[in-house]
Structure formats: C-alpha cells, structure tokens
Tab-separated table of C-alpha atoms in Angstrom:
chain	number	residue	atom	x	y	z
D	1	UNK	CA	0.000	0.000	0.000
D	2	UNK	CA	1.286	3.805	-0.650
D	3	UNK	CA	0.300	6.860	0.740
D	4	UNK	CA	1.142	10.227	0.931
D	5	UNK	CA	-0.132	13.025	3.010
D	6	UNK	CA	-0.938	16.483	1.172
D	7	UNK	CA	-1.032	19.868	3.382
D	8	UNK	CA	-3.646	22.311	1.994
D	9	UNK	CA	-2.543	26.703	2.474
D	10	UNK	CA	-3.424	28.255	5.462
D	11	UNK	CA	-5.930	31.465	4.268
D	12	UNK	CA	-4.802	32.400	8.072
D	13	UNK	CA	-0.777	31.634	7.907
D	14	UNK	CA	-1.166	28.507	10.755
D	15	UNK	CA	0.505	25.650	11.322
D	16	UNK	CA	-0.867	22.305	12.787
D	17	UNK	CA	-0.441	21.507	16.712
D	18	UNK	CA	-1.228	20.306	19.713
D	19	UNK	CA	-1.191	22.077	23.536
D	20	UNK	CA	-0.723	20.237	26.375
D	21	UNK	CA	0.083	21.617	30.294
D	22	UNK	CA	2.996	20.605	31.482
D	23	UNK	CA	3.339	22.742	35.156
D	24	UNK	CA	0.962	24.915	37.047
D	25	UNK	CA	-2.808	24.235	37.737
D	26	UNK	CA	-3.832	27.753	36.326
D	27	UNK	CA	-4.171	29.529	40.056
D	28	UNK	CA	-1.399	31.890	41.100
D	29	UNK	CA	0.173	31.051	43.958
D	30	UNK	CA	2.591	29.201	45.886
D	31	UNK	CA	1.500	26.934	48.656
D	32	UNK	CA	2.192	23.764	50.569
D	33	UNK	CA	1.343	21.264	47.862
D	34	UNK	CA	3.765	23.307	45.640
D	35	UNK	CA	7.200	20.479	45.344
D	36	UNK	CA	5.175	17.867	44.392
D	37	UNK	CA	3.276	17.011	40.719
D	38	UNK	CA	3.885	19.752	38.305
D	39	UNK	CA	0.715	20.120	36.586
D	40	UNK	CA	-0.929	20.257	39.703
D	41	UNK	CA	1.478	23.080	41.764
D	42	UNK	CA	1.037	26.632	42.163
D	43	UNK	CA	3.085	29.215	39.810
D	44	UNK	CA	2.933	32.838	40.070
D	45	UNK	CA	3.402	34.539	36.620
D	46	UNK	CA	6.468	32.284	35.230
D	47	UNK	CA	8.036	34.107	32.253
D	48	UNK	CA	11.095	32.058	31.423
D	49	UNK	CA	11.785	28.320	30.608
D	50	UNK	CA	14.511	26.305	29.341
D	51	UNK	CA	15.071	22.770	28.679
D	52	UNK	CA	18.030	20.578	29.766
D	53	UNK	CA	18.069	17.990	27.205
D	54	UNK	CA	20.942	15.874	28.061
D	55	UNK	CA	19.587	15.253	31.185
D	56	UNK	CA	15.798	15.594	30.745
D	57	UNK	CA	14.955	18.535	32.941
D	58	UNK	CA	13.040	21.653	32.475
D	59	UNK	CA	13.297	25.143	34.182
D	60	UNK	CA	10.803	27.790	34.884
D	61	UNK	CA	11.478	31.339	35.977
D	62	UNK	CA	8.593	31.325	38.699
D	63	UNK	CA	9.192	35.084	38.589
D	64	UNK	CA	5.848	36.327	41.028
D	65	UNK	CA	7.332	33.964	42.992
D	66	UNK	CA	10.852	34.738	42.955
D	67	UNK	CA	12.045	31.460	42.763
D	68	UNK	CA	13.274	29.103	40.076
D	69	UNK	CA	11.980	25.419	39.855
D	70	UNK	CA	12.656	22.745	37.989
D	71	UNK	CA	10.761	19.462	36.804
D	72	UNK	CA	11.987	16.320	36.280
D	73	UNK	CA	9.782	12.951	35.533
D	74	UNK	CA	6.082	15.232	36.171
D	75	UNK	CA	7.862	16.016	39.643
D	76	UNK	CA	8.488	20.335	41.137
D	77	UNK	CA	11.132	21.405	43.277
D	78	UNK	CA	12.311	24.908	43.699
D	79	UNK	CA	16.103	24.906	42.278
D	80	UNK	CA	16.630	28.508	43.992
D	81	UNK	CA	15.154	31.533	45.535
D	82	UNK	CA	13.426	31.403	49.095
D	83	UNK	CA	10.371	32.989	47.747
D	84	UNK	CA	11.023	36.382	49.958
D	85	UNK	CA	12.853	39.407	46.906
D	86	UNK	CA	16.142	40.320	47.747
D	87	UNK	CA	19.544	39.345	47.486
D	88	UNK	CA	21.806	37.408	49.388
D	89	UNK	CA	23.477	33.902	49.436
D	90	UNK	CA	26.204	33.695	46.940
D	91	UNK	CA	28.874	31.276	47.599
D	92	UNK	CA	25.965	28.998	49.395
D	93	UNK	CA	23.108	26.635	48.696
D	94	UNK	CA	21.212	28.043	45.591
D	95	UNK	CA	17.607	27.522	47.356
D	96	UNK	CA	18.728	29.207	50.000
D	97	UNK	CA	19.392	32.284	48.207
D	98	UNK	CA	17.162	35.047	47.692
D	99	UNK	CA	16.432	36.413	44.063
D	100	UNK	CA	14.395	39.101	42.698
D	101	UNK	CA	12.121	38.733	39.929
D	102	UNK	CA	13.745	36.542	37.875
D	103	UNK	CA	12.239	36.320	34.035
D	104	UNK	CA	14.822	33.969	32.250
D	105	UNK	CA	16.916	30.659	32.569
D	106	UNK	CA	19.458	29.324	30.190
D	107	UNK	CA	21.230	25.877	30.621
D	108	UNK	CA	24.756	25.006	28.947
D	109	UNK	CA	25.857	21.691	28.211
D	110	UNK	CA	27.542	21.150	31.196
D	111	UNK	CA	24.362	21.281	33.072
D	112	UNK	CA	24.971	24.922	34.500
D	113	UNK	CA	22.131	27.024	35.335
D	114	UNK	CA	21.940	30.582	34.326
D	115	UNK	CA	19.265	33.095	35.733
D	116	UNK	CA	17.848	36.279	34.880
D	117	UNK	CA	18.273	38.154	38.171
D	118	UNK	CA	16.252	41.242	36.662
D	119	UNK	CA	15.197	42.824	39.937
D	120	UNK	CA	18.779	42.396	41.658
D	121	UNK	CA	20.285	43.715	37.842
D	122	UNK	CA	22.706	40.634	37.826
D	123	UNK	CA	23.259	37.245	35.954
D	124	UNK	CA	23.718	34.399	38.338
D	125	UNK	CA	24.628	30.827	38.172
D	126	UNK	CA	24.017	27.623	39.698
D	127	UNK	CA	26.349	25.302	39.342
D	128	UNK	CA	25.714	21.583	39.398
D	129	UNK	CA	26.317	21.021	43.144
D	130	UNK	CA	23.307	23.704	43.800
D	131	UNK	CA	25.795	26.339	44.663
D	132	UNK	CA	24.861	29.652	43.350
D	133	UNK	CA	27.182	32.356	42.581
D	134	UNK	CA	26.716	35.933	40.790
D	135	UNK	CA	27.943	35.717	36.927
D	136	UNK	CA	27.315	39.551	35.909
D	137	UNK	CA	26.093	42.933	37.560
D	138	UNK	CA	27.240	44.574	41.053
D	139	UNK	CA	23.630	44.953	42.021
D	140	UNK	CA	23.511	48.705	41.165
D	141	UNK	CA	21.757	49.174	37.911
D	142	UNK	CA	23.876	51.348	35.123
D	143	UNK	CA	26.521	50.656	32.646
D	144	UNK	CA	30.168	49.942	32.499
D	145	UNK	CA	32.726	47.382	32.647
D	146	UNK	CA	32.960	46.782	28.926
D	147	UNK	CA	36.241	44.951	28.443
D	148	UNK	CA	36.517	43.620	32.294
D	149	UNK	CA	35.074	41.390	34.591
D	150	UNK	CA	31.598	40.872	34.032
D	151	UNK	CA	30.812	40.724	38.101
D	152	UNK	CA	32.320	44.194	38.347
D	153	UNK	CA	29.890	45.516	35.188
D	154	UNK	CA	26.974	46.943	35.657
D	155	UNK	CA	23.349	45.789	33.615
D	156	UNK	CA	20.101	47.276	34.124
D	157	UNK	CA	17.266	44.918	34.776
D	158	UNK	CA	18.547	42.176	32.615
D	159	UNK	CA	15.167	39.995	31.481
D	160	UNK	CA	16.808	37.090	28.909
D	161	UNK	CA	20.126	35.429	28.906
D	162	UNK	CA	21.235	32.585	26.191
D	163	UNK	CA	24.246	30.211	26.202
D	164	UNK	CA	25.753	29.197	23.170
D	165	UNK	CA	27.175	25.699	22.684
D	166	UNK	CA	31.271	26.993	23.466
D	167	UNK	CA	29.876	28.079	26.808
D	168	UNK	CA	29.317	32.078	25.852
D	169	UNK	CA	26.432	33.705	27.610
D	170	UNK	CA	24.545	35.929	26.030
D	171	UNK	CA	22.163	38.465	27.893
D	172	UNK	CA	19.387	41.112	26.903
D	173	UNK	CA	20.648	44.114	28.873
D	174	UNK	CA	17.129	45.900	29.089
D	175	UNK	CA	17.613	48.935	30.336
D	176	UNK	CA	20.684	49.852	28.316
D	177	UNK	CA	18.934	48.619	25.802
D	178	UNK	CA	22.303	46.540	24.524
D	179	UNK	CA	22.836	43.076	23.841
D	180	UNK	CA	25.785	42.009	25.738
D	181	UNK	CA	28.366	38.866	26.285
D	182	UNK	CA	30.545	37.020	28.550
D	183	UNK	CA	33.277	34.789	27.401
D	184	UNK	CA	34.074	31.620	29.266
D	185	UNK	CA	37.281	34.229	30.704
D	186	UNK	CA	34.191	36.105	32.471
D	187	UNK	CA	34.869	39.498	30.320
D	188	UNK	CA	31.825	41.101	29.234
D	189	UNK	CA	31.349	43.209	25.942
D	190	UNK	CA	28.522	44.781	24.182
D	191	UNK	CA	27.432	42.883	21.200
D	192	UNK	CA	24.680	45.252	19.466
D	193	UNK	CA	22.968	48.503	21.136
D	194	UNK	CA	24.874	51.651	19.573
D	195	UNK	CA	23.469	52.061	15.974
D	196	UNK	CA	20.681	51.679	13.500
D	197	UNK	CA	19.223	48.314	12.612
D	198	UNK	CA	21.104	47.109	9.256
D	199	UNK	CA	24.666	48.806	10.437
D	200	UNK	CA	27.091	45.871	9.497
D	201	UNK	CA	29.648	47.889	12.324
D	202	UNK	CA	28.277	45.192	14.794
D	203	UNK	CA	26.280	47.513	16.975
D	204	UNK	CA	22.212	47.904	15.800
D	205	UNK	CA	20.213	49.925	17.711
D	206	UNK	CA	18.008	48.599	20.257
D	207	UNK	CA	14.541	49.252	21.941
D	208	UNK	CA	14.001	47.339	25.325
D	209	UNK	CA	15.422	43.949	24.046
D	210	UNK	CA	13.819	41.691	26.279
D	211	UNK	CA	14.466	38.268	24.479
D	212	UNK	CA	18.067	36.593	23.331
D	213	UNK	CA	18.684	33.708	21.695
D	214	UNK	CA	21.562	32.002	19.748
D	215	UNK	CA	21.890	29.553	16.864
D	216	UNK	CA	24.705	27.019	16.035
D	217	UNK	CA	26.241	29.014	13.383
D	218	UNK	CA	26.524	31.857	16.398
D	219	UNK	CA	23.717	34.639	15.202
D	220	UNK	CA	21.943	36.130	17.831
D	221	UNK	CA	17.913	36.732	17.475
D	222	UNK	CA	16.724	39.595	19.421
D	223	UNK	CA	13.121	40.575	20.688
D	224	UNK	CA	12.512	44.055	21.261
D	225	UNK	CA	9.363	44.797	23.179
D	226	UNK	CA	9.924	48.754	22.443
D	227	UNK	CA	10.270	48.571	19.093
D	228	UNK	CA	7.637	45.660	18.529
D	229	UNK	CA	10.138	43.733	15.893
D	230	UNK	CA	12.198	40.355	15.783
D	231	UNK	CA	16.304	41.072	14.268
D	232	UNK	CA	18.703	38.688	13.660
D	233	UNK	CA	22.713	39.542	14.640
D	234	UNK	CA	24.792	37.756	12.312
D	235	UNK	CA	28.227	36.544	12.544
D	236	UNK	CA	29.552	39.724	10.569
D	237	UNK	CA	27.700	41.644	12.751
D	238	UNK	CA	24.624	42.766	10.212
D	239	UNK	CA	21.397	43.342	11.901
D	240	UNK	CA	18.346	41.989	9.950
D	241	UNK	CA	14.589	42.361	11.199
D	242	UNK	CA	13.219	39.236	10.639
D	243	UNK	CA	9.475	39.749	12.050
D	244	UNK	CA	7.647	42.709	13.226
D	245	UNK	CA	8.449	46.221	12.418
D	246	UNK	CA	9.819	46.883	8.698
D	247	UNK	CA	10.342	43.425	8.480
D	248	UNK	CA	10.114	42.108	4.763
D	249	UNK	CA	7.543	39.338	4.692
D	250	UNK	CA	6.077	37.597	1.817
D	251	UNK	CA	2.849	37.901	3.548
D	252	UNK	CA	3.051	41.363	4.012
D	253	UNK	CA	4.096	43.349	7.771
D	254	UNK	CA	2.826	41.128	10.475
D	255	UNK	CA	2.683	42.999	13.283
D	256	UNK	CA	3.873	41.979	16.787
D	257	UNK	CA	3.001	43.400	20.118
D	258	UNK	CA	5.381	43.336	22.770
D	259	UNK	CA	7.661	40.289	21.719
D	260	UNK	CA	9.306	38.427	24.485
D	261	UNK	CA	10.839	34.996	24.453
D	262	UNK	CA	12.249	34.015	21.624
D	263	UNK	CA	14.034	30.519	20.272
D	264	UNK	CA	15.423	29.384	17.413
D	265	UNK	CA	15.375	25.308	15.711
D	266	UNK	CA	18.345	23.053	14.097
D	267	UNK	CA	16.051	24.061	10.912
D	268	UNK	CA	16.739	28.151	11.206
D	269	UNK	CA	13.085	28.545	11.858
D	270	UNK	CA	13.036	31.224	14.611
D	271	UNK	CA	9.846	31.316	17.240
D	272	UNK	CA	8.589	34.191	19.287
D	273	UNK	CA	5.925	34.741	22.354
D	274	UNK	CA	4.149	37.845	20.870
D	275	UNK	CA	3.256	38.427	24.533
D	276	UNK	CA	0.422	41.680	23.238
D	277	UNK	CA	-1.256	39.357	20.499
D	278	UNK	CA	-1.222	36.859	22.829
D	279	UNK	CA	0.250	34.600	20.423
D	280	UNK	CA	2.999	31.897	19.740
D	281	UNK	CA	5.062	32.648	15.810
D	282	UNK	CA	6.975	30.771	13.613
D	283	UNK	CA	8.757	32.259	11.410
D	284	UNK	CA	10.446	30.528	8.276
D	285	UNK	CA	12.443	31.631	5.396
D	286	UNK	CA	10.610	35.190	5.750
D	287	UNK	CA	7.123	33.794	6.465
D	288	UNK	CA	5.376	34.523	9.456
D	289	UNK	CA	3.024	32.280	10.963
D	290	UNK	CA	0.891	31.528	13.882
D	291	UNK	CA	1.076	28.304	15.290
D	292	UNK	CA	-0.637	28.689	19.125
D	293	UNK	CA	-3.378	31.333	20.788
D	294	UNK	CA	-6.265	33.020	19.172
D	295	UNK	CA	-5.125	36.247	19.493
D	296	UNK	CA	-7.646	37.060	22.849
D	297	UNK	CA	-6.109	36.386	26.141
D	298	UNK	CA	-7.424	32.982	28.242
D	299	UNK	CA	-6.758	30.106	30.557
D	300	UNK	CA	-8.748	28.033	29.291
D	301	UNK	CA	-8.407	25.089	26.519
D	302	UNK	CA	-6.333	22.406	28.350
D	303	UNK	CA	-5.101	20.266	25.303
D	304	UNK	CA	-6.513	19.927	21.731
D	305	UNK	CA	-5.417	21.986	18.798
D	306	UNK	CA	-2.770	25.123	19.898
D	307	UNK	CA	-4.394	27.543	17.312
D	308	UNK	CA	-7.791	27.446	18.871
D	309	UNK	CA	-6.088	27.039	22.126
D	310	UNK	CA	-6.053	30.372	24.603
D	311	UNK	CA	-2.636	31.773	25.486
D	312	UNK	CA	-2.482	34.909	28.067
D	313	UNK	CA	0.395	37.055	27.959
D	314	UNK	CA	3.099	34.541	26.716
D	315	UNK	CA	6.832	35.380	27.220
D	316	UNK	CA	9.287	32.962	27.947
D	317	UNK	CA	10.095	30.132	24.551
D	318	UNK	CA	12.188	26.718	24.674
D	319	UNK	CA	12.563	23.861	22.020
D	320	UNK	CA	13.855	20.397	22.881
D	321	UNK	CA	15.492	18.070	20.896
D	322	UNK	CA	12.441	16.829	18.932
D	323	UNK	CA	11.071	20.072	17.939
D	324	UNK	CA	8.723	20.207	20.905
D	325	UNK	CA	8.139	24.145	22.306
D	326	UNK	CA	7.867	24.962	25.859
D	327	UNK	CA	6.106	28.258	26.323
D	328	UNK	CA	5.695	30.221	29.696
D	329	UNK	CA	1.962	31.221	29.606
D	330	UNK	CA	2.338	34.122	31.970
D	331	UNK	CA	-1.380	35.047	32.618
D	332	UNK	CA	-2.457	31.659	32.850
D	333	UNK	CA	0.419	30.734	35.569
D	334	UNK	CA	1.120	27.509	33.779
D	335	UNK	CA	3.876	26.380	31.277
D	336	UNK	CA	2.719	24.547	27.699
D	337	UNK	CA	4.025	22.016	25.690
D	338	UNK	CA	3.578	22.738	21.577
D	339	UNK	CA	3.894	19.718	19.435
D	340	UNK	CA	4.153	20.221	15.891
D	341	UNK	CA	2.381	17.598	13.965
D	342	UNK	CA	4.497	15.750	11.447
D	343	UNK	CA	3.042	12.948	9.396
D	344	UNK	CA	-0.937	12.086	8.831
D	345	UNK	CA	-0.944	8.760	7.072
D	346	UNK	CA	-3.278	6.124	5.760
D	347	UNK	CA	-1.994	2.969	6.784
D	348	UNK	CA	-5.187	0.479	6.468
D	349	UNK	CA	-7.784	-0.229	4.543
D	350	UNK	CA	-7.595	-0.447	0.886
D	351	UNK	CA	-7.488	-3.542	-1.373
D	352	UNK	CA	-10.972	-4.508	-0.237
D	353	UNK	CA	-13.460	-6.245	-1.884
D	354	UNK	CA	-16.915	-5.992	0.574
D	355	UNK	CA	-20.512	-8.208	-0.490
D	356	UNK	CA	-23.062	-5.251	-2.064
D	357	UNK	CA	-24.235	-2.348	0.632
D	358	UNK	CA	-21.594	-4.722	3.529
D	359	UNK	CA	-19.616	-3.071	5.573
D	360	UNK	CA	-15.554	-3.320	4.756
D	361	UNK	CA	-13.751	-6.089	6.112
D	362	UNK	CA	-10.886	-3.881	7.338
D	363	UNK	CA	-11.848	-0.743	8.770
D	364	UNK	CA	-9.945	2.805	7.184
D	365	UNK	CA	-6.766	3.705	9.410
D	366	UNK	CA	-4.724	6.347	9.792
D	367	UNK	CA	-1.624	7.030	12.308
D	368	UNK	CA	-1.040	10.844	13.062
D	369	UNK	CA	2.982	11.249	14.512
D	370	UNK	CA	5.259	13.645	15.486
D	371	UNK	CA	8.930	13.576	15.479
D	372	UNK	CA	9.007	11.924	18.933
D	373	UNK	CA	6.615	9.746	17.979
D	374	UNK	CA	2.443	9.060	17.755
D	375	UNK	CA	0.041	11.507	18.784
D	376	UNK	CA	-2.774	10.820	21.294
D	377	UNK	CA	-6.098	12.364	21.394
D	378	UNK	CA	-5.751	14.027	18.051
D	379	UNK	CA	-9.228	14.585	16.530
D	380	UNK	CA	-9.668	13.401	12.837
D	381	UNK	CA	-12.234	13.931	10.514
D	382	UNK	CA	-13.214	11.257	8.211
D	383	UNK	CA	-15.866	12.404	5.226
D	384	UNK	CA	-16.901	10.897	2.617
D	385	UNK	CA	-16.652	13.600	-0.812
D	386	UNK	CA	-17.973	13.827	-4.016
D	387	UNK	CA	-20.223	10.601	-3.819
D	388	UNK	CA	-23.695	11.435	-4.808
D	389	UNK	CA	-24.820	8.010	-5.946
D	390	UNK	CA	-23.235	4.942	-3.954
D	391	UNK	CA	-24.815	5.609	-0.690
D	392	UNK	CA	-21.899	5.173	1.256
D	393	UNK	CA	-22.153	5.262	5.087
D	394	UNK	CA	-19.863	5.508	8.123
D	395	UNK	CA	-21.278	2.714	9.947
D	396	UNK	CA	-21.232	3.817	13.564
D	397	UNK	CA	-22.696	7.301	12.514
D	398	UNK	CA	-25.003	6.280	9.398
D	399	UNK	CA	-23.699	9.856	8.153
D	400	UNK	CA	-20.925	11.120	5.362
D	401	UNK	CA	-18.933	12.786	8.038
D	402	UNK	CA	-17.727	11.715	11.873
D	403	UNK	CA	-14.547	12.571	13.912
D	404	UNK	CA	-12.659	10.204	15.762
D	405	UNK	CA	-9.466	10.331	18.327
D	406	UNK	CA	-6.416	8.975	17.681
D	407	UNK	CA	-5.220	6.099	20.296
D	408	UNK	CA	-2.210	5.184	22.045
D	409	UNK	CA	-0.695	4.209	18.692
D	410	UNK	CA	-2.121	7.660	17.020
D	411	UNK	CA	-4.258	5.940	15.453
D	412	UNK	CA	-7.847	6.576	14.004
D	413	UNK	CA	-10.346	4.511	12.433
D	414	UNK	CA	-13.712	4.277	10.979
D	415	UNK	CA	-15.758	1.656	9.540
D	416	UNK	CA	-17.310	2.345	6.342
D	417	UNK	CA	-20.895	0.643	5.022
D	418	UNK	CA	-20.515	0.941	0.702
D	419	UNK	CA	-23.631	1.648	-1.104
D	420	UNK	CA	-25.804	-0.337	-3.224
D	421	UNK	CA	-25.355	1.217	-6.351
D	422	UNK	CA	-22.091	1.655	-8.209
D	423	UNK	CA	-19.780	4.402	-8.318
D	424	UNK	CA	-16.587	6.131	-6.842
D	425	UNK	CA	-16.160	6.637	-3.257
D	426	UNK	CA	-13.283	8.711	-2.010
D	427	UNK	CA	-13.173	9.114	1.971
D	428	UNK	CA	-10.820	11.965	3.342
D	429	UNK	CA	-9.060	12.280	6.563
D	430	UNK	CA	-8.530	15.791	7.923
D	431	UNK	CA	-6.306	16.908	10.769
D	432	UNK	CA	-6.128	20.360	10.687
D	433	UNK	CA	-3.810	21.440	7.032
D	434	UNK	CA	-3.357	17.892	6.412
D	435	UNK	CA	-5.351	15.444	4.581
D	436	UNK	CA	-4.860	12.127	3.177
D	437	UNK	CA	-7.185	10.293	1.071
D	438	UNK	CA	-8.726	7.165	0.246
D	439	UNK	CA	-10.756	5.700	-2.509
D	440	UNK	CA	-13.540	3.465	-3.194
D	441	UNK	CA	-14.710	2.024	-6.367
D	442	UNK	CA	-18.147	0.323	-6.306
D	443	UNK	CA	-17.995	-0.799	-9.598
D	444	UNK	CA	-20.660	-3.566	-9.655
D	445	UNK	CA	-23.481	-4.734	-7.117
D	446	UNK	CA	-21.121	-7.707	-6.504
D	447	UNK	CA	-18.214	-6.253	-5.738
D	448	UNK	CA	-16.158	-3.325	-3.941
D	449	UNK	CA	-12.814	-2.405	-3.664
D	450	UNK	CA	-10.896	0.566	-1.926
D	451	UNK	CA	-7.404	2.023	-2.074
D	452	UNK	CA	-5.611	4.760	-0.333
D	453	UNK	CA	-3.750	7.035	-1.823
C-alpha cells in the first residue's frame, strides 16, 4: 500500500499543533502542595523556561514567585530563591538564596544554570552542586565594565540570557537597551545597542530587548518589546529584522506586540511569544506564521489543537530536541508544551473487496505522529466527498462525516458501510492542514474495492 499526506494553504498563515500543560494548575500562587506534581502546583506569573536535554529537565522562571523550579519525571522542586525578593546567598546553597524577579533561565551543556536576576540587575549561576554564585552585575543598575570582569559591570534589569554551545552567555541588557556577552574568561562586551538596525559595524540599535537567543552558526535573534520587531545579529555583525516592524515578509508586515521569548530550531526557523497578540510565531524563510493562541487572552483550553487554544500574555520560549516548544503562559500561571504535527498517514484499509451495501472487512486507518513519535487524542475527521450516488455510510454514525481520536498508537479509524449502487467513493481524513485520502470504487453490485492514496 502507498500513501502520501498532502497539506492544503493556510488562508490564516497557521501551522498544525497540539497544547498540552505541562506545570501549574492555572491559580497563582505558591503553597504547601507546591514540590510535588507539576501540573498540579502553584506558579505565580512564570516568564522564562529552558530545557536541559541531556539530562531531561526543564526550568521555569517562577518570577511572582521569585524562585526558580525545575521538573523532572512530572515532579516540582524549587532549584533557587526562598520565595522572599532580595539578594543574598552567593557562595551557598542556591535555594537558599534570595532572588528578585527573575524572568529567564538558560542551561549550557555542562548542566549549568543561568538566571535572569532582573530585579537584583545581575546574571547568576548555579552550578551543578546547587551552589549559586553571581555571573554579571554589582547589584547597582547602570553601565560599564565593557572589556573587564563581568561581576564588576553593571546591567540594568537584565530579562533574557542565552548560552551558546562553546559556553558564551549571552544576555538582553534591558535597560541599556544593549545586547551584551561574557566569554568563558568572564569578560563582558557589548554585542549590538549603539546604531541603526542594518549597520554591518556590529552595533544595531536597540529598543528594550527583552528576548536573546543564539543559533549554532553563532547569530543572535533579538526581541525588542519597544520597538515591537524580531532582528537577527549575524556573525559579521549585520542586523536583519526578521518579524515585526519593517520586516520584509512575503505575507506582508505582520505585526507583533510586545515580543518576548524568543528561540530558534536546528532548521533556522526562529519562534517568538508575541506576549500583546497573545500569540505563539513561527517564522520561516521570511514567512510569518501563527502556530498557538487566538489572538484574545485565556486560561482556558487544556489540550486539543494550539491555534484554537487560549494563550495569556506569553513570554518565555524553549525547544527540545524533537522540535517540541515549551512556552511560559504568563497570565495563565502555567507552562505549555507545543507539538508540531508531522506525518498524517493512511496505513489500512484499501485492497478490499466488501458483499453489495456490507460493511468493509478492514476498517480505514490512519496514524497521526510527530517527530518523537504518535500523537494521542488528536481529533480526525473522516468524510466521505464527491459521492452522490453509492450511498456510502460511516457505519457507527449512518452519516458522510464523523470525527474520531487517535489512540495510544495515534491511530484513528472508521468503519465504512458501501452503497448499493455503483460508483466512486473517495473518503478523506482531515487533521487540521493535512489530509490524506482514500478511494472506493463500487464498480458492480457484486463487488467493492478501496485504495488509499
């Protein structure tokens, strides 16, 4: 049997997912039940998450709470922060250390931890035996120290910080409204934050960049939540706008509102938390699209499709190693897993040969995966098109057109009743922009045969 999936255009720019919670129960807080099952603890407006791949573990910025937790296996603990703002502890335990506000987390390969200090205006770290130390910033918000130590510079409310794979951390600088760097030697420079956008002297100018992130090939992607606009640093230092703002777009503008997080795939395709629209983006060779949120804030819509899925004031944006997108749903106090949908295929059901107006020996299947692998609960809809003289029935319905949930396996499947009369049955299964399709031909009372292609 062959088959092939086809993927219809978007007349909205979307692409196919699912939502799922993966920490907070949707009421702000923090109480006693909160180190315990993730989807069922208390946040307080997280706004930054990162994923440790090699070891499996995800971090939140609980920022109303001033704490940082991290979840491993379904299970919350707090990583650091006592939950009372201020600063204290370095040299010490890492949850026994006070923070202030923190808004992002970054993880190298080593298993480091870096945090977003913003209302301390430093960069800390925690190392791998929990003990917490301060990276960047004196504590006294300003700028200077280009060239030295970055714990002897001063940053102003730093809200995003990005590690690239030699170990360089990269940090949105907010309220100097520069990108900035520290080398594994702990010397800090400015990056970008001097000029115009497009100046290839390696400065652009920035307006409250408030999201960082860095690719393999060592470009730097910068949200600006001033200037409402996605740019890309590149190696030679040109500054691009990729979304937003006098970006070029084969679509047209699309306007953002208030960009946050932002991350960036093995693939080049960049993604962004347009925190105002209350939307998750993709964007792709120039092409903006929307792939979570409906564009009004909610908390509601736990699971099912992302695109008809509520998001409230999103900000913080991760990706793991099989393309799946972590997203810190601010309003909502929860984090959210985005799968991308990769394959919709017909694996069952053709070749048959059923007695006249008999249902089909084998019953039409289709498996719906992602890279990972099969998707539950994903709803398909099987019709039956363009048949106005077989009389073709889904059996369990008696109707052209029913919706089923894939299984375990990602797998759907309907039974289908052919008609008395001859003709051409072709049955299509729908999941979202993807369809795949299979075909009946009734050619004689006596006989009935169906294929998928």
């Amino acid at each position: 049997m062959t088959s092939s999936t086809t993927v219809r255009p978007g007349s909205t720019g979307t692409v196919d997912a699912v939502v799922t919670t993966v920490a907070g129960s949707g009421i702000g807080g923090f109480g006693e039940d909160a180190d315990g099952r993730a989807v069922h603890t208390r946040l307080h407006h997280p706004t930054g998450v990162t994923i440790d791949m090699a070891r499996k573990i995800l971090y939140i910025a609980d920022s109303g709470n001033h704490r940082v937790r991290r979840v491993h296996h379904g299970s919350i603990t707090t990583v650091a922060g006592t939950g009372d703002p201020g600063f204290d502890g370095d040299g010490g335990p890492a949850d026994a250390a006070r923070v202030t506000t923190p808004t992002s987390v970054a993880v190298d390969h080593h298993g480091t931890l870096y945090i977003a200090d913003t209302g301390n205006h430093r960069i800390r770290k925690v190392d791998t035996d929990g003990t917490i130390t301060t990276v960047a910033g004196t504590g006294d918000p300003g700028f200077d120290g280009d060239g030295g130590p970055a714990n002897a510079a001063r940053v102003t409310t730093p809200t995003s910080v990005a590690v690239d794979h030699h170990g360089t951390l990269y940090i949105a600088d907010t309220g100097n409204h520069r990108i900035r760097k520290v080398d594994t030697d702990g010397t800090i420079t400015t990056v970008a934050g001097a000029a115009e956008p497009g100046d290839s002297t390696s400065r652009g100018g920035f307006s409250e960049p408030v999201g960082v992130a860095v690719d393999r090939a060592g470009s730097v992607y910068v949200a600006e939540r001033g200037a409402a606009r996605v740019s890309r640093i590149g190696t030679t230092g040109l500054v691009t706008v990729i979304a937003g703002a006098g970006a070029a777009s084969d679509r047209g503008s699309t306007r953002l509102s208030r960009p946050n997080g932002v991350a960036v795939d093995g693939r080049g395709a960049v993604y962004i938390a347009d925190t105002g629209c209350h939307r998750i983006r993709k964007v792709t060779s120039g092409i903006v699209d929307s792939i979570a949120g409906t564009g009004s804030p909610g908390r509601g819509g736990v699971g099912g499709r992302a695109v008809l899925t509520p998001f409230d004031a999103p900000n913080g944006v991760a990706l793991d190693e099989y393309g799946n997108m972590y997203v810190a749903d601010t309003g909502s106090h929860r984090i959210r897993k985005i799968m991308l949908f990769d394959r919709l295929l017909a694996i069952s059901g053709d070749g048959q040969r059923p007695a006249p107006a008999a249902v089909f020996p084998r019953p039409l299947v289709v498996r719906v995966t992602l890279r990972e692998g099969p998707v539950l609960a994903a709803p398909i809809t099987f019709a039956i098109v363009g048949d106005t003289t077989s009389g073709a029935r889904f059996t369990e319905s008696a109707s052209t057109r029913t919706v089923v949930r894939t299984n375990l396996q990602g797998e759907a499947a309907v039974e289908l009743t052919g008609g008395p009369m001859p003709g051409t049955v072709r049955v299509e299964a729908t999941l979202g922009t993807m369809v795949t399709t299979f075909t009946a031909a009734i050619s004689t009372p006596k006989a009935t045969s169906a294929s998928a292609r």
